[in-house]
mmCIF file of C-alpha atoms in Angstrom:
data_model
loop_
_atom_site.group_PDB
_atom_site.id
_atom_site.type_symbol
_atom_site.label_atom_id
_atom_site.label_comp_id
_atom_site.label_asym_id
_atom_site.label_seq_id
_atom_site.Cartn_x
_atom_site.Cartn_y
_atom_site.Cartn_z
ATOM 1 C CA MET A 246 6.426 -8.466 -18.053
ATOM 2 C CA LEU A 247 6.177 -12.247 -18.080
ATOM 3 C CA LYS A 248 8.422 -14.249 -20.391
ATOM 4 C CA LEU A 249 8.565 -17.872 -21.465
ATOM 5 C CA THR A 250 10.972 -19.282 -24.038
ATOM 6 C CA MET A 251 10.394 -22.548 -25.872
ATOM 7 C CA ILE A 252 12.401 -24.294 -28.548
ATOM 8 C CA ASP A 253 10.368 -26.198 -31.127
ATOM 9 C CA SER A 254 11.367 -29.832 -30.767
ATOM 10 C CA GLN A 255 11.105 -30.401 -34.530
ATOM 11 C CA THR A 256 12.596 -27.254 -36.072
ATOM 12 C CA LYS A 257 14.805 -26.194 -33.114
ATOM 13 C CA GLU A 258 13.426 -22.686 -33.677
ATOM 14 C CA GLU A 259 13.321 -20.577 -30.537
ATOM 15 C CA LYS A 260 10.199 -18.620 -29.654
ATOM 16 C CA THR A 261 9.798 -16.262 -26.712
ATOM 17 C CA TYR A 262 6.307 -15.488 -25.488
ATOM 18 C CA THR A 263 5.600 -12.403 -23.437
ATOM 19 C CA LYS A 264 2.653 -11.115 -21.479
ATOM 20 C CA ASP A 265 2.193 -7.739 -19.903
ATOM 21 C CA MET A 266 1.039 -7.428 -16.334
ATOM 22 C CA PRO A 267 -0.891 -10.500 -15.145
ATOM 23 C CA SER A 268 -4.314 -9.908 -13.669
ATOM 24 C CA ALA A 269 -5.115 -10.166 -9.978
ATOM 25 C CA ARG A 270 -7.243 -13.211 -10.864
ATOM 26 C CA GLN A 271 -4.173 -14.883 -12.383
ATOM 27 C CA LEU A 272 -2.210 -14.047 -9.240
ATOM 28 C CA ARG A 273 -4.947 -15.574 -7.098
ATOM 29 C CA ARG A 274 -4.954 -18.759 -9.180
ATOM 30 C CA ALA A 275 -1.138 -18.961 -9.011
ATOM 31 C CA LEU A 276 -1.310 -18.807 -5.219
ATOM 32 C CA GLU A 277 -4.005 -21.528 -5.179
ATOM 33 C CA ILE A 278 -1.920 -23.802 -7.402
ATOM 34 C CA GLN A 279 1.184 -23.268 -5.274
ATOM 35 C CA ALA A 280 -0.754 -24.069 -2.092
ATOM 36 C CA GLN A 281 -2.354 -27.185 -3.594
ATOM 37 C CA ALA A 282 1.021 -28.446 -4.787
ATOM 38 C CA GLU A 283 2.697 -27.780 -1.432
ATOM 39 C CA GLN A 284 -0.098 -29.535 0.469
ATOM 40 C CA GLY A 285 -0.074 -32.508 -1.878
ATOM 41 C CA GLU A 286 -3.696 -31.949 -2.899
ATOM 42 C CA MET A 287 -2.852 -32.603 -6.547
ATOM 43 C CA GLU A 288 -0.737 -35.457 -7.759
ATOM 44 C CA GLY A 289 0.938 -36.656 -10.917
ATOM 45 C CA ALA A 290 -0.737 -36.068 -14.244
ATOM 46 C CA ALA A 291 -3.626 -34.077 -12.748
ATOM 47 C CA MET A 292 -1.191 -31.605 -11.208
ATOM 48 C CA LEU A 293 0.769 -31.262 -14.445
ATOM 49 C CA ASP A 294 -2.441 -30.798 -16.460
ATOM 50 C CA GLU A 295 -3.686 -28.087 -14.111
ATOM 51 C CA MET A 296 -0.384 -26.236 -14.101
ATOM 52 C CA VAL A 297 0.167 -26.374 -17.856
ATOM 53 C CA THR A 298 -3.392 -25.214 -18.479
ATOM 54 C CA TYR A 299 -2.735 -22.308 -16.109
ATOM 55 C CA VAL A 300 0.499 -21.312 -17.882
ATOM 56 C CA VAL A 301 -1.196 -21.418 -21.288
ATOM 57 C CA GLY A 302 -3.973 -19.188 -19.941
ATOM 58 C CA VAL A 303 -1.570 -16.718 -18.351
ATOM 59 C CA PHE A 304 0.037 -16.189 -21.740
ATOM 60 C CA GLY A 305 -3.346 -15.645 -23.368
ATOM 61 C CA ASP A 306 -3.319 -18.863 -25.389
ATOM 62 C CA GLN A 307 -0.331 -17.695 -27.484
ATOM 63 C CA PHE A 308 0.667 -21.365 -27.500
ATOM 64 C CA SER A 309 -1.320 -24.494 -26.818
ATOM 65 C CA TYR A 310 -1.278 -27.069 -24.062
ATOM 66 C CA ASP A 311 0.241 -29.505 -26.564
ATOM 67 C CA ASP A 312 2.882 -26.949 -27.629
ATOM 68 C CA PHE A 313 4.010 -26.718 -24.009
ATOM 69 C CA LEU A 314 4.110 -30.499 -23.550
ATOM 70 C CA ASP A 315 5.921 -31.065 -26.850
ATOM 71 C CA ASN A 316 8.465 -28.261 -26.584
ATOM 72 C CA ILE A 317 9.477 -28.158 -22.928
ATOM 73 C CA PRO A 318 11.891 -30.943 -21.963
ATOM 74 C CA SER A 319 10.525 -33.279 -19.291
ATOM 75 C CA ASP A 320 13.265 -32.403 -16.840
ATOM 76 C CA LYS A 321 12.438 -28.683 -17.216
ATOM 77 C CA ALA A 322 8.617 -28.866 -17.118
ATOM 78 C CA PHE A 323 8.101 -28.178 -13.414
ATOM 79 C CA GLU A 324 10.994 -25.698 -13.348
ATOM 80 C CA THR A 325 9.393 -23.769 -16.229
ATOM 81 C CA ILE A 326 5.980 -23.811 -14.555
ATOM 82 C CA ALA A 327 7.506 -22.679 -11.258
ATOM 83 C CA ASP A 328 9.289 -19.879 -13.091
ATOM 84 C CA VAL A 329 5.979 -18.615 -14.499
ATOM 85 C CA LEU A 330 4.285 -18.885 -11.096
ATOM 86 C CA MET A 331 7.137 -16.931 -9.523
ATOM 87 C CA GLN A 332 6.882 -14.256 -12.197
ATOM 88 C CA VAL A 333 3.130 -13.904 -11.645
ATOM 89 C CA THR A 334 3.516 -13.666 -7.868
ATOM 90 C CA GLY A 335 6.335 -11.122 -8.207
ATOM 91 C CA GLN A 336 9.030 -13.401 -6.833
ATOM 92 C CA LYS A 337 11.010 -13.264 -10.076
ATOM 93 C CA LYS A 338 11.215 -10.984 -13.092
ATOM 94 C CA GLY A 339 11.301 -12.556 -16.564
ATOM 95 C CA ASN A 340 12.712 -16.009 -17.038
ATOM 96 C CA ASP A 341 16.303 -15.086 -16.333
ATOM 97 C CA GLY A 342 18.576 -17.686 -17.822
ATOM 98 C CA SER A 343 15.714 -19.843 -19.040
ATOM 99 C CA LYS A 344 16.712 -19.262 -22.648
ATOM 100 C CA LYS A 345 20.168 -20.677 -21.979
ATOM 101 C CA LYS A 346 18.666 -23.573 -20.030
ATOM 102 C CA ALA A 347 16.185 -24.314 -22.822
ATOM 103 C CA VAL A 348 18.921 -24.326 -25.453
ATOM 104 C CA LYS A 349 21.142 -26.562 -23.310
ATOM 105 C CA ALA A 350 18.284 -28.980 -22.622
ATOM 106 C CA GLN A 351 17.531 -29.368 -26.322
ATOM 107 C CA LYS A 352 21.099 -30.481 -27.169
#
């Protein structure tokens, strides 16, 4: 099961999103994104846009692109995206410790 925890930047309310087994198509896209990032094929804002859009899709649009951008601290954005990619590719289960990191980052 995939997990992603966000803390609303306005209310400080914590919300955990979950998704059962990702599809093979989502796995394929995760591998493409990882390869593009490693090879430097995407840069800056375009890379962030692509990755955030992917994460939102993986979680079945339970939250929006803007929700992600507004509620994930800037210094945790790529770490959070990487965590989701690792979960999809089976390199990590759940976002272990991400809740604690999210709470700490919001302080």
